[in-house]
mmCIF file of N, CA and C in Angstrom:
data_model
loop_
_atom_site.group_PDB
_atom_site.id
_atom_site.type_symbol
_atom_site.label_atom_id
_atom_site.label_comp_id
_atom_site.label_asym_id
_atom_site.label_seq_id
_atom_site.Cartn_x
_atom_site.Cartn_y
_atom_site.Cartn_z
ATOM 1 N N GLN N 1178 4.488 -12.626 -16.326
ATOM 2 C CA GLN N 1178 5.599 -11.297 -15.270
ATOM 3 C C GLN N 1178 4.269 -10.520 -14.144
ATOM 4 N N VAL N 1179 5.313 -10.380 -13.258
ATOM 5 C CA VAL N 1179 3.796 -9.810 -11.830
ATOM 6 C C VAL N 1179 4.681 -8.894 -12.350
ATOM 7 N N GLN N 1180 3.551 -7.958 -12.511
ATOM 8 C CA GLN N 1180 3.369 -6.428 -12.539
ATOM 9 C C GLN N 1180 1.583 -5.819 -11.292
ATOM 10 N N LEU N 1181 2.850 -4.489 -10.837
ATOM 11 C CA LEU N 1181 1.408 -4.230 -9.804
ATOM 12 C C LEU N 1181 1.699 -2.444 -10.748
ATOM 13 N N VAL N 1182 0.995 -1.823 -10.555
ATOM 14 C CA VAL N 1182 -0.029 -0.276 -10.927
ATOM 15 C C VAL N 1182 -0.546 0.321 -10.854
ATOM 16 N N GLU N 1183 -0.030 1.088 -10.312
ATOM 17 C CA GLU N 1183 -0.656 2.311 -9.225
ATOM 18 C C GLU N 1183 -1.030 3.321 -10.010
ATOM 19 N N SER N 1184 -2.548 3.602 -9.058
ATOM 20 C CA SER N 1184 -2.723 5.081 -9.903
ATOM 21 C C SER N 1184 -3.707 5.674 -9.133
ATOM 22 N N GLY N 1185 -4.195 7.085 -9.271
ATOM 23 C CA GLY N 1185 -4.791 8.065 -8.063
ATOM 24 C C GLY N 1185 -4.381 8.935 -7.791
ATOM 25 N N GLY N 1186 -2.337 9.453 -7.329
ATOM 26 C CA GLY N 1186 -2.128 9.734 -6.127
ATOM 27 C C GLY N 1186 -2.627 11.507 -7.320
ATOM 28 N N GLY N 1187 -2.392 12.838 -6.653
ATOM 29 C CA GLY N 1187 -2.165 13.535 -6.464
ATOM 30 C C GLY N 1187 -2.018 14.535 -5.519
ATOM 31 N N LEU N 1188 -2.585 16.452 -5.774
ATOM 32 C CA LEU N 1188 -2.645 16.653 -4.597
ATOM 33 C C LEU N 1188 -3.112 16.810 -4.079
ATOM 34 N N VAL N 1189 -3.550 17.588 -3.364
ATOM 35 C CA VAL N 1189 -5.323 17.300 -2.229
ATOM 36 C C VAL N 1189 -4.590 18.218 -1.486
ATOM 37 N N GLN N 1190 -5.771 19.011 -0.671
ATOM 38 C CA GLN N 1190 -5.460 19.760 0.526
ATOM 39 C C GLN N 1190 -5.377 19.004 2.029
ATOM 40 N N ALA N 1191 -4.523 19.471 3.274
ATOM 41 C CA ALA N 1191 -5.282 19.004 4.710
ATOM 42 C C ALA N 1191 -6.170 18.573 5.178
ATOM 43 N N GLY N 1192 -6.341 17.672 5.930
ATOM 44 C CA GLY N 1192 -8.064 17.770 5.769
ATOM 45 C C GLY N 1192 -9.147 16.903 4.451
ATOM 46 N N GLY N 1193 -8.640 16.515 3.548
ATOM 47 C CA GLY N 1193 -8.822 15.657 1.750
ATOM 48 C C GLY N 1193 -8.802 14.384 2.451
ATOM 49 N N SER N 1194 -9.768 14.392 1.092
ATOM 50 C CA SER N 1194 -9.310 12.515 0.913
ATOM 51 C C SER N 1194 -8.696 12.397 0.154
ATOM 52 N N LEU N 1195 -7.987 11.190 -0.432
ATOM 53 C CA LEU N 1195 -7.698 10.909 -1.808
ATOM 54 C C LEU N 1195 -8.172 8.844 -2.130
ATOM 55 N N SER N 1196 -7.681 8.800 -2.742
ATOM 56 C CA SER N 1196 -7.571 7.218 -3.234
ATOM 57 C C SER N 1196 -7.190 6.615 -4.082
ATOM 58 N N LEU N 1197 -5.716 5.359 -3.331
ATOM 59 C CA LEU N 1197 -4.632 4.616 -4.722
ATOM 60 C C LEU N 1197 -5.023 3.332 -5.277
ATOM 61 N N SER N 1198 -4.968 3.168 -6.115
ATOM 62 C CA SER N 1198 -5.019 1.860 -7.053
ATOM 63 C C SER N 1198 -4.612 1.343 -6.872
ATOM 64 N N CYS N 1199 -3.685 -0.459 -6.874
ATOM 65 C CA CYS N 1199 -3.329 -1.210 -7.097
ATOM 66 C C CYS N 1199 -4.137 -2.411 -8.753
ATOM 67 N N ILE N 1200 -3.553 -2.580 -9.598
ATOM 68 C CA ILE N 1200 -4.059 -3.553 -10.204
ATOM 69 C C ILE N 1200 -2.733 -4.468 -10.396
ATOM 70 N N VAL N 1201 -2.338 -5.749 -10.060
ATOM 71 C CA VAL N 1201 -1.710 -6.488 -10.045
ATOM 72 C C VAL N 1201 -1.797 -7.893 -11.282
ATOM 73 N N SER N 1202 -1.071 -7.749 -11.830
ATOM 74 C CA SER N 1202 -0.910 -8.914 -13.415
ATOM 75 C C SER N 1202 0.117 -9.860 -13.075
ATOM 76 N N GLY N 1203 0.641 -10.680 -13.607
ATOM 77 C CA GLY N 1203 1.919 -11.917 -14.423
ATOM 78 C C GLY N 1203 1.055 -12.702 -13.220
ATOM 79 N N GLY N 1204 0.161 -13.195 -12.530
ATOM 80 C CA GLY N 1204 1.362 -14.572 -11.806
ATOM 81 C C GLY N 1204 0.401 -14.592 -9.953
ATOM 82 N N THR N 1205 0.341 -13.028 -9.803
ATOM 83 C CA THR N 1205 0.274 -13.398 -8.113
ATOM 84 C C THR N 1205 -0.985 -14.263 -8.008
ATOM 85 N N ASP N 1206 -0.905 -15.083 -6.693
ATOM 86 C CA ASP N 1206 -2.269 -15.587 -6.044
ATOM 87 C C ASP N 1206 -2.520 -14.972 -4.881
ATOM 88 N N SER N 1207 -3.573 -16.017 -3.894
ATOM 89 C CA SER N 1207 -4.364 -15.486 -2.921
ATOM 90 C C SER N 1207 -3.056 -16.344 -1.788
ATOM 91 N N ARG N 1208 -2.114 -16.884 -1.982
ATOM 92 C CA ARG N 1208 -0.509 -16.546 -0.916
ATOM 93 C C ARG N 1208 -0.381 -15.281 -1.395
ATOM 94 N N TYR N 1209 0.041 -14.727 -1.912
ATOM 95 C CA TYR N 1209 0.437 -13.291 -1.982
ATOM 96 C C TYR N 1209 -0.636 -12.312 -1.258
ATOM 97 N N ALA N 1210 0.508 -11.162 -0.114
ATOM 98 C CA ALA N 1210 -0.382 -10.569 0.282
ATOM 99 C C ALA N 1210 0.013 -9.248 -0.635
ATOM 100 N N MET N 1211 -1.237 -8.357 -0.050
ATOM 101 C CA MET N 1211 -0.909 -6.630 -1.306
ATOM 102 C C MET N 1211 -0.654 -5.565 0.297
ATOM 103 N N GLY N 1212 -0.080 -4.840 -0.142
ATOM 104 C CA GLY N 1212 -0.315 -3.765 0.684
ATOM 105 C C GLY N 1212 0.697 -2.881 0.326
ATOM 106 N N TRP N 1213 0.536 -1.432 0.896
ATOM 107 C CA TRP N 1213 1.236 -0.234 -0.120
ATOM 108 C C TRP N 1213 2.526 0.033 1.383
ATOM 109 N N PHE N 1214 3.258 0.847 0.374
ATOM 110 C CA PHE N 1214 4.675 1.473 1.404
ATOM 111 C C PHE N 1214 4.632 3.231 0.873
ATOM 112 N N ARG N 1215 5.865 3.933 1.535
ATOM 113 C CA ARG N 1215 5.365 5.280 1.115
ATOM 114 C C ARG N 1215 6.442 5.549 1.601
ATOM 115 N N GLN N 1216 6.973 6.830 0.810
ATOM 116 C CA GLN N 1216 8.694 7.007 0.822
ATOM 117 C C GLN N 1216 8.274 8.435 0.824
ATOM 118 N N ALA N 1217 8.736 9.290 2.024
ATOM 119 C CA ALA N 1217 9.485 10.654 1.738
ATOM 120 C C ALA N 1217 10.388 11.379 1.360
ATOM 121 N N PRO N 1218 11.052 12.114 0.139
ATOM 122 C CA PRO N 1218 11.972 12.737 0.017
ATOM 123 C C PRO N 1218 13.086 12.841 1.498
ATOM 124 N N GLY N 1219 14.340 12.004 1.501
ATOM 125 C CA GLY N 1219 15.213 11.746 2.276
ATOM 126 C C GLY N 1219 14.670 10.612 3.518
ATOM 127 N N LYS N 1220 13.644 10.239 3.537
ATOM 128 C CA LYS N 1220 13.301 9.350 4.745
ATOM 129 C C LYS N 1220 13.327 7.876 3.985
ATOM 130 N N GLU N 1221 13.551 6.588 4.093
ATOM 131 C CA GLU N 1221 13.405 5.455 4.467
ATOM 132 C C GLU N 1221 12.036 5.035 4.379
ATOM 133 N N ARG N 1222 12.238 4.187 3.057
ATOM 134 C CA ARG N 1222 10.305 3.854 2.626
ATOM 135 C C ARG N 1222 9.661 3.251 4.033
ATOM 136 N N GLU N 1223 8.529 3.078 4.052
ATOM 137 C CA GLU N 1223 7.844 2.466 5.233
ATOM 138 C C GLU N 1223 6.960 2.444 5.253
ATOM 139 N N PHE N 1224 6.478 0.643 5.554
ATOM 140 C CA PHE N 1224 5.169 0.273 5.713
ATOM 141 C C PHE N 1224 3.807 1.494 5.749
ATOM 142 N N VAL N 1225 2.327 1.188 5.078
ATOM 143 C CA VAL N 1225 1.945 2.168 5.823
ATOM 144 C C VAL N 1225 0.390 1.287 5.484
ATOM 145 N N ALA N 1226 -0.371 0.065 5.259
ATOM 146 C CA ALA N 1226 -0.677 -0.930 5.174
ATOM 147 C C ALA N 1226 -1.006 -2.322 4.128
ATOM 148 N N GLY N 1227 -1.355 -2.846 4.710
ATOM 149 C CA GLY N 1227 -0.955 -4.169 4.028
ATOM 150 C C GLY N 1227 -2.551 -5.175 4.245
ATOM 151 N N ILE N 1228 -2.825 -6.047 3.688
ATOM 152 C CA ILE N 1228 -4.238 -6.997 3.353
ATOM 153 C C ILE N 1228 -3.646 -7.926 3.634
ATOM 154 N N GLY N 1229 -3.977 -9.388 4.157
ATOM 155 C CA GLY N 1229 -4.151 -10.703 3.679
ATOM 156 C C GLY N 1229 -5.105 -11.574 2.892
ATOM 157 N N ARG N 1230 -5.055 -11.531 1.206
ATOM 158 C CA ARG N 1230 -5.702 -12.556 0.352
ATOM 159 C C ARG N 1230 -7.108 -13.308 0.225
ATOM 160 N N ARG N 1231 -6.651 -13.316 1.096
ATOM 161 C CA ARG N 1231 -7.305 -15.541 1.703
ATOM 162 C C ARG N 1231 -7.641 -14.424 2.409
ATOM 163 N N THR N 1232 -7.359 -13.870 3.811
ATOM 164 C CA THR N 1232 -8.049 -13.837 5.758
ATOM 165 C C THR N 1232 -8.803 -12.059 5.121
ATOM 166 N N GLY N 1233 -7.935 -11.767 4.249
ATOM 167 C CA GLY N 1233 -8.778 -10.756 4.594
ATOM 168 C C GLY N 1233 -8.312 -9.351 5.894
ATOM 169 N N PHE N 1234 -7.351 -10.175 6.740
ATOM 170 C CA PHE N 1234 -6.897 -9.345 7.957
ATOM 171 C C PHE N 1234 -6.704 -8.177 7.438
ATOM 172 N N THR N 1235 -6.319 -7.192 7.985
ATOM 173 C CA THR N 1235 -5.894 -6.153 7.446
ATOM 174 C C THR N 1235 -5.209 -5.065 8.679
ATOM 175 N N LYS N 1236 -3.887 -4.475 8.713
ATOM 176 C CA LYS N 1236 -2.435 -3.836 9.625
ATOM 177 C C LYS N 1236 -2.010 -2.669 8.876
ATOM 178 N N TYR N 1237 -1.977 -1.564 9.531
ATOM 179 C CA TYR N 1237 -2.002 -0.529 9.358
ATOM 180 C C TYR N 1237 -0.497 -0.056 10.424
ATOM 181 N N ALA N 1238 0.460 1.121 10.360
ATOM 182 C CA ALA N 1238 0.779 1.544 10.571
ATOM 183 C C ALA N 1238 0.699 3.054 12.113
ATOM 184 N N ASP N 1239 1.004 2.920 13.056
ATOM 185 C CA ASP N 1239 0.380 3.465 12.877
ATOM 186 C C ASP N 1239 0.234 5.157 13.477
ATOM 187 N N SER N 1240 0.887 5.670 12.116
ATOM 188 C CA SER N 1240 0.831 7.318 11.622
ATOM 189 C C SER N 1240 -0.276 6.942 11.065
ATOM 190 N N VAL N 1241 -1.078 5.907 10.505
ATOM 191 C CA VAL N 1241 -2.649 6.240 9.707
ATOM 192 C C VAL N 1241 -3.265 5.452 10.134
ATOM 193 N N LYS N 1242 -3.529 5.209 10.892
ATOM 194 C CA LYS N 1242 -4.897 3.677 11.571
ATOM 195 C C LYS N 1242 -5.847 4.952 12.155
ATOM 196 N N GLY N 1243 -7.085 5.187 11.794
ATOM 197 C CA GLY N 1243 -8.010 5.337 11.760
ATOM 198 C C GLY N 1243 -8.019 6.953 10.842
ATOM 199 N N ARG N 1244 -7.692 6.882 10.029
ATOM 200 C CA ARG N 1244 -7.426 7.237 9.166
ATOM 201 C C ARG N 1244 -7.535 7.811 7.253
ATOM 202 N N PHE N 1245 -6.979 5.713 7.456
ATOM 203 C CA PHE N 1245 -6.761 5.215 5.809
ATOM 204 C C PHE N 1245 -7.701 3.887 6.284
ATOM 205 N N THR N 1246 -7.315 3.672 5.398
ATOM 206 C CA THR N 1246 -8.292 2.105 5.218
ATOM 207 C C THR N 1246 -8.013 1.349 3.402
ATOM 208 N N ILE N 1247 -7.091 -0.008 3.647
ATOM 209 C CA ILE N 1247 -6.624 -0.430 2.783
ATOM 210 C C ILE N 1247 -7.536 -2.075 2.400
ATOM 211 N N SER N 1248 -7.844 -2.124 1.442
ATOM 212 C CA SER N 1248 -9.368 -3.068 1.094
ATOM 213 C C SER N 1248 -8.692 -4.025 -0.592
ATOM 214 N N GLY N 1249 -9.377 -4.788 -0.816
ATOM 215 C CA GLY N 1249 -8.884 -5.630 -1.600
ATOM 216 C C GLY N 1249 -10.563 -6.455 -3.158
ATOM 217 N N ASP N 1250 -10.289 -6.563 -3.949
ATOM 218 C CA ASP N 1250 -11.106 -7.277 -4.584
ATOM 219 C C ASP N 1250 -10.581 -8.161 -5.501
ATOM 220 N N ASN N 1251 -10.242 -9.295 -5.180
ATOM 221 C CA ASN N 1251 -10.178 -10.065 -5.831
ATOM 222 C C ASN N 1251 -10.751 -10.753 -7.636
ATOM 223 N N ALA N 1252 -11.314 -10.090 -7.772
ATOM 224 C CA ALA N 1252 -11.855 -11.096 -9.279
ATOM 225 C C ALA N 1252 -11.992 -9.392 -9.578
ATOM 226 N N LYS N 1253 -10.907 -8.555 -9.346
ATOM 227 C CA LYS N 1253 -10.845 -7.466 -10.375
ATOM 228 C C LYS N 1253 -9.017 -7.420 -9.809
ATOM 229 N N ASN N 1254 -8.545 -7.821 -9.326
ATOM 230 C CA ASN N 1254 -6.854 -8.116 -9.116
ATOM 231 C C ASN N 1254 -6.566 -6.547 -8.327
ATOM 232 N N THR N 1255 -7.193 -5.938 -7.328
ATOM 233 C CA THR N 1255 -7.570 -4.888 -7.587
ATOM 234 C C THR N 1255 -6.949 -4.599 -6.410
ATOM 235 N N VAL N 1256 -6.122 -4.214 -5.481
ATOM 236 C CA VAL N 1256 -6.380 -2.917 -4.553
ATOM 237 C C VAL N 1256 -6.256 -2.343 -4.406
ATOM 238 N N TYR N 1257 -6.951 -1.274 -2.742
ATOM 239 C CA TYR N 1257 -7.115 0.122 -3.036
ATOM 240 C C TYR N 1257 -6.639 0.437 -1.217
ATOM 241 N N LEU N 1258 -6.152 1.776 -1.234
ATOM 242 C CA LEU N 1258 -5.777 1.875 -0.238
ATOM 243 C C LEU N 1258 -6.593 3.731 -0.420
ATOM 244 N N GLN N 1259 -7.722 3.332 0.306
ATOM 245 C CA GLN N 1259 -8.636 4.860 0.795
ATOM 246 C C GLN N 1259 -7.745 5.884 1.676
ATOM 247 N N MET N 1260 -7.752 7.420 1.801
ATOM 248 C CA MET N 1260 -7.310 8.505 2.916
ATOM 249 C C MET N 1260 -7.690 9.187 3.070
ATOM 250 N N ARG N 1261 -7.477 9.367 4.009
ATOM 251 C CA ARG N 1261 -9.068 10.490 4.487
ATOM 252 C C ARG N 1261 -8.390 11.721 5.573
ATOM 253 N N ASN N 1262 -8.202 12.798 5.786
ATOM 254 C CA ASN N 1262 -7.995 13.610 6.526
ATOM 255 C C ASN N 1262 -6.760 13.751 6.371
ATOM 256 N N LEU N 1263 -6.171 13.959 5.568
ATOM 257 C CA LEU N 1263 -5.082 14.438 4.737
ATOM 258 C C LEU N 1263 -3.853 15.070 5.528
ATOM 259 N N LYS N 1264 -2.931 14.233 6.255
ATOM 260 C CA LYS N 1264 -1.215 15.849 6.520
ATOM 261 C C LYS N 1264 -1.178 16.073 5.024
ATOM 262 N N SER N 1265 0.049 17.035 6.297
ATOM 263 C CA SER N 1265 0.792 17.795 5.230
ATOM 264 C C SER N 1265 3.057 16.711 4.919
ATOM 265 N N GLU N 1266 2.134 15.915 6.939
ATOM 266 C CA GLU N 1266 3.185 14.800 6.545
ATOM 267 C C GLU N 1266 3.578 13.275 6.242
ATOM 268 N N ASP N 1267 1.883 13.322 5.128
ATOM 269 C CA ASP N 1267 1.905 12.202 4.697
ATOM 270 C C ASP N 1267 2.012 12.648 3.205
ATOM 271 N N THR N 1268 3.232 13.508 3.156
ATOM 272 C CA THR N 1268 3.532 13.510 1.224
ATOM 273 C C THR N 1268 4.471 12.726 0.737
ATOM 274 N N ALA N 1269 4.512 11.302 0.042
ATOM 275 C CA ALA N 1269 5.436 10.762 -0.323
ATOM 276 C C ALA N 1269 5.130 10.303 -1.224
ATOM 277 N N ASN N 1270 5.723 9.459 -2.184
ATOM 278 C CA ASN N 1270 5.617 8.614 -3.020
ATOM 279 C C ASN N 1270 4.819 7.518 -2.659
ATOM 280 N N TYR N 1271 4.116 6.532 -3.020
ATOM 281 C CA TYR N 1271 3.460 5.417 -2.123
ATOM 282 C C TYR N 1271 3.823 4.698 -3.580
ATOM 283 N N TYR N 1272 3.813 3.769 -2.814
ATOM 284 C CA TYR N 1272 4.402 2.156 -3.254
ATOM 285 C C TYR N 1272 3.089 0.692 -3.427
ATOM 286 N N CYS N 1273 3.540 0.515 -4.297
ATOM 287 C CA CYS N 1273 2.635 -1.600 -4.599
ATOM 288 C C CYS N 1273 3.071 -2.900 -4.325
ATOM 289 N N ALA N 1274 3.376 -3.341 -3.289
ATOM 290 C CA ALA N 1274 3.852 -3.922 -3.002
ATOM 291 C C ALA N 1274 2.719 -4.991 -2.952
ATOM 292 N N ALA N 1275 3.896 -6.181 -2.766
ATOM 293 C CA ALA N 1275 3.219 -7.911 -3.164
ATOM 294 C C ALA N 1275 4.452 -8.487 -2.675
ATOM 295 N N ARG N 1276 3.875 -9.463 -1.374
ATOM 296 C CA ARG N 1276 5.008 -10.743 -0.940
ATOM 297 C C ARG N 1276 3.927 -12.143 -0.369
ATOM 298 N N ARG N 1277 4.947 -13.465 -0.030
ATOM 299 C CA ARG N 1277 4.053 -14.450 0.185
ATOM 300 C C ARG N 1277 4.993 -14.498 1.433
ATOM 301 N N PHE N 1278 3.886 -15.848 2.306
ATOM 302 C CA PHE N 1278 4.060 -15.492 3.537
ATOM 303 C C PHE N 1278 4.177 -14.995 4.579
ATOM 304 N N TRP N 1279 2.654 -13.532 4.928
ATOM 305 C CA TRP N 1279 2.841 -13.022 5.813
ATOM 306 C C TRP N 1279 1.294 -13.266 6.418
ATOM 307 N N TYR N 1280 1.862 -13.407 7.881
ATOM 308 C CA TYR N 1280 0.708 -13.737 8.484
ATOM 309 C C TYR N 1280 0.477 -12.926 9.885
ATOM 310 N N GLY N 1281 0.205 -11.137 9.849
ATOM 311 C CA GLY N 1281 -0.304 -10.057 10.285
ATOM 312 C C GLY N 1281 0.868 -9.903 10.781
ATOM 313 N N GLY N 1282 2.203 -10.104 10.943
ATOM 314 C CA GLY N 1282 3.180 -9.542 11.623
ATOM 315 C C GLY N 1282 3.816 -7.693 11.148
ATOM 316 N N THR N 1283 5.042 -7.744 11.181
ATOM 317 C CA THR N 1283 5.837 -6.998 11.004
ATOM 318 C C THR N 1283 6.359 -7.530 9.071
ATOM 319 N N TRP N 1284 6.318 -6.026 8.238
ATOM 320 C CA TRP N 1284 5.993 -5.896 7.070
ATOM 321 C C TRP N 1284 8.176 -4.965 6.479
ATOM 322 N N SER N 1285 8.316 -5.666 5.675
ATOM 323 C CA SER N 1285 9.236 -4.668 5.769
ATOM 324 C C SER N 1285 9.658 -4.791 4.997
ATOM 325 N N VAL N 1286 10.686 -3.220 3.986
ATOM 326 C CA VAL N 1286 11.160 -3.387 2.324
ATOM 327 C C VAL N 1286 11.103 -4.893 2.227
ATOM 328 N N VAL N 1287 12.924 -5.043 2.700
ATOM 329 C CA VAL N 1287 13.789 -7.057 3.079
ATOM 330 C C VAL N 1287 11.978 -8.699 2.186
ATOM 331 N N ASP N 1288 11.636 -7.770 2.598
ATOM 332 C CA ASP N 1288 9.985 -8.982 3.212
ATOM 333 C C ASP N 1288 9.907 -9.031 1.455
ATOM 334 N N THR N 1289 9.487 -7.845 0.902
ATOM 335 C CA THR N 1289 8.596 -7.657 -0.323
ATOM 336 C C THR N 1289 9.229 -8.640 -1.358
ATOM 337 N N ASP N 1290 8.742 -8.940 -2.099
ATOM 338 C CA ASP N 1290 8.357 -9.632 -3.071
ATOM 339 C C ASP N 1290 8.810 -9.204 -4.444
ATOM 340 N N TYR N 1291 7.782 -7.628 -4.924
ATOM 341 C CA TYR N 1291 6.787 -6.955 -5.416
ATOM 342 C C TYR N 1291 6.863 -5.958 -4.814
ATOM 343 N N TRP N 1292 7.396 -4.747 -6.381
ATOM 344 C CA TRP N 1292 6.562 -3.732 -6.294
ATOM 345 C C TRP N 1292 5.841 -2.818 -7.387
ATOM 346 N N GLY N 1293 5.232 -1.570 -7.128
ATOM 347 C CA GLY N 1293 4.952 -0.933 -8.079
ATOM 348 C C GLY N 1293 5.374 0.361 -8.665
ATOM 349 N N GLN N 1294 5.382 0.786 -9.836
ATOM 350 C CA GLN N 1294 5.880 2.040 -10.138
ATOM 351 C C GLN N 1294 6.594 3.370 -8.971
ATOM 352 N N GLY N 1295 5.093 3.525 -8.345
ATOM 353 C CA GLY N 1295 4.878 4.620 -7.680
ATOM 354 C C GLY N 1295 3.545 5.924 -7.923
ATOM 355 N N THR N 1296 3.036 6.229 -6.463
ATOM 356 C CA THR N 1296 2.772 7.192 -7.425
ATOM 357 C C THR N 1296 2.504 8.614 -6.228
ATOM 358 N N GLN N 1297 2.965 9.404 -6.662
ATOM 359 C CA GLN N 1297 3.013 10.651 -6.280
ATOM 360 C C GLN N 1297 1.932 11.301 -4.969
ATOM 361 N N VAL N 1298 1.878 11.585 -3.740
ATOM 362 C CA VAL N 1298 0.805 12.254 -3.098
ATOM 363 C C VAL N 1298 1.340 13.987 -2.140
ATOM 364 N N THR N 1299 0.515 14.516 -2.656
ATOM 365 C CA THR N 1299 0.961 15.509 -2.383
ATOM 366 C C THR N 1299 -0.008 16.363 -1.786
ATOM 367 N N VAL N 1300 0.048 16.901 -0.182
ATOM 368 C CA VAL N 1300 -0.994 17.575 0.484
ATOM 369 C C VAL N 1300 0.343 18.186 0.238
ATOM 370 N N SER N 1301 -0.704 19.413 0.852
ATOM 371 C CA SER N 1301 -0.644 21.310 0.361
ATOM 372 C C SER N 1301 -1.154 21.360 2.528
ATOM 373 N N SER N 1302 -0.913 22.185 2.909
ATOM 374 C CA SER N 1302 -0.442 22.545 4.021
ATOM 375 C C SER N 1302 -1.875 23.873 3.797
#
């Protein structure tokens, strides 16, 4: 059974940095793309960043471009999200996600095959 386990959330001041990790186990292979979504209170879950495990292609939401970096280590079955210059609007529960058949286009909630349990990121102003 596929499991995605996030870690690294916490409380940080605006302008600070935080790094999230997601360990993948149980059967996903390089055909699966990995990504991060987030959901703030009262809002819908939204795409943050994605990476193709075979190609290394990356895609970001406009709101995080230039501040967040997604990367992966296939040998460790781990995907990372490095967040810099954090803003109060980045406060949300962050979810690791995996899906098949992603070729760099739109990645929405319904496209996702597997989810992690989420990790909270809180940015204080």
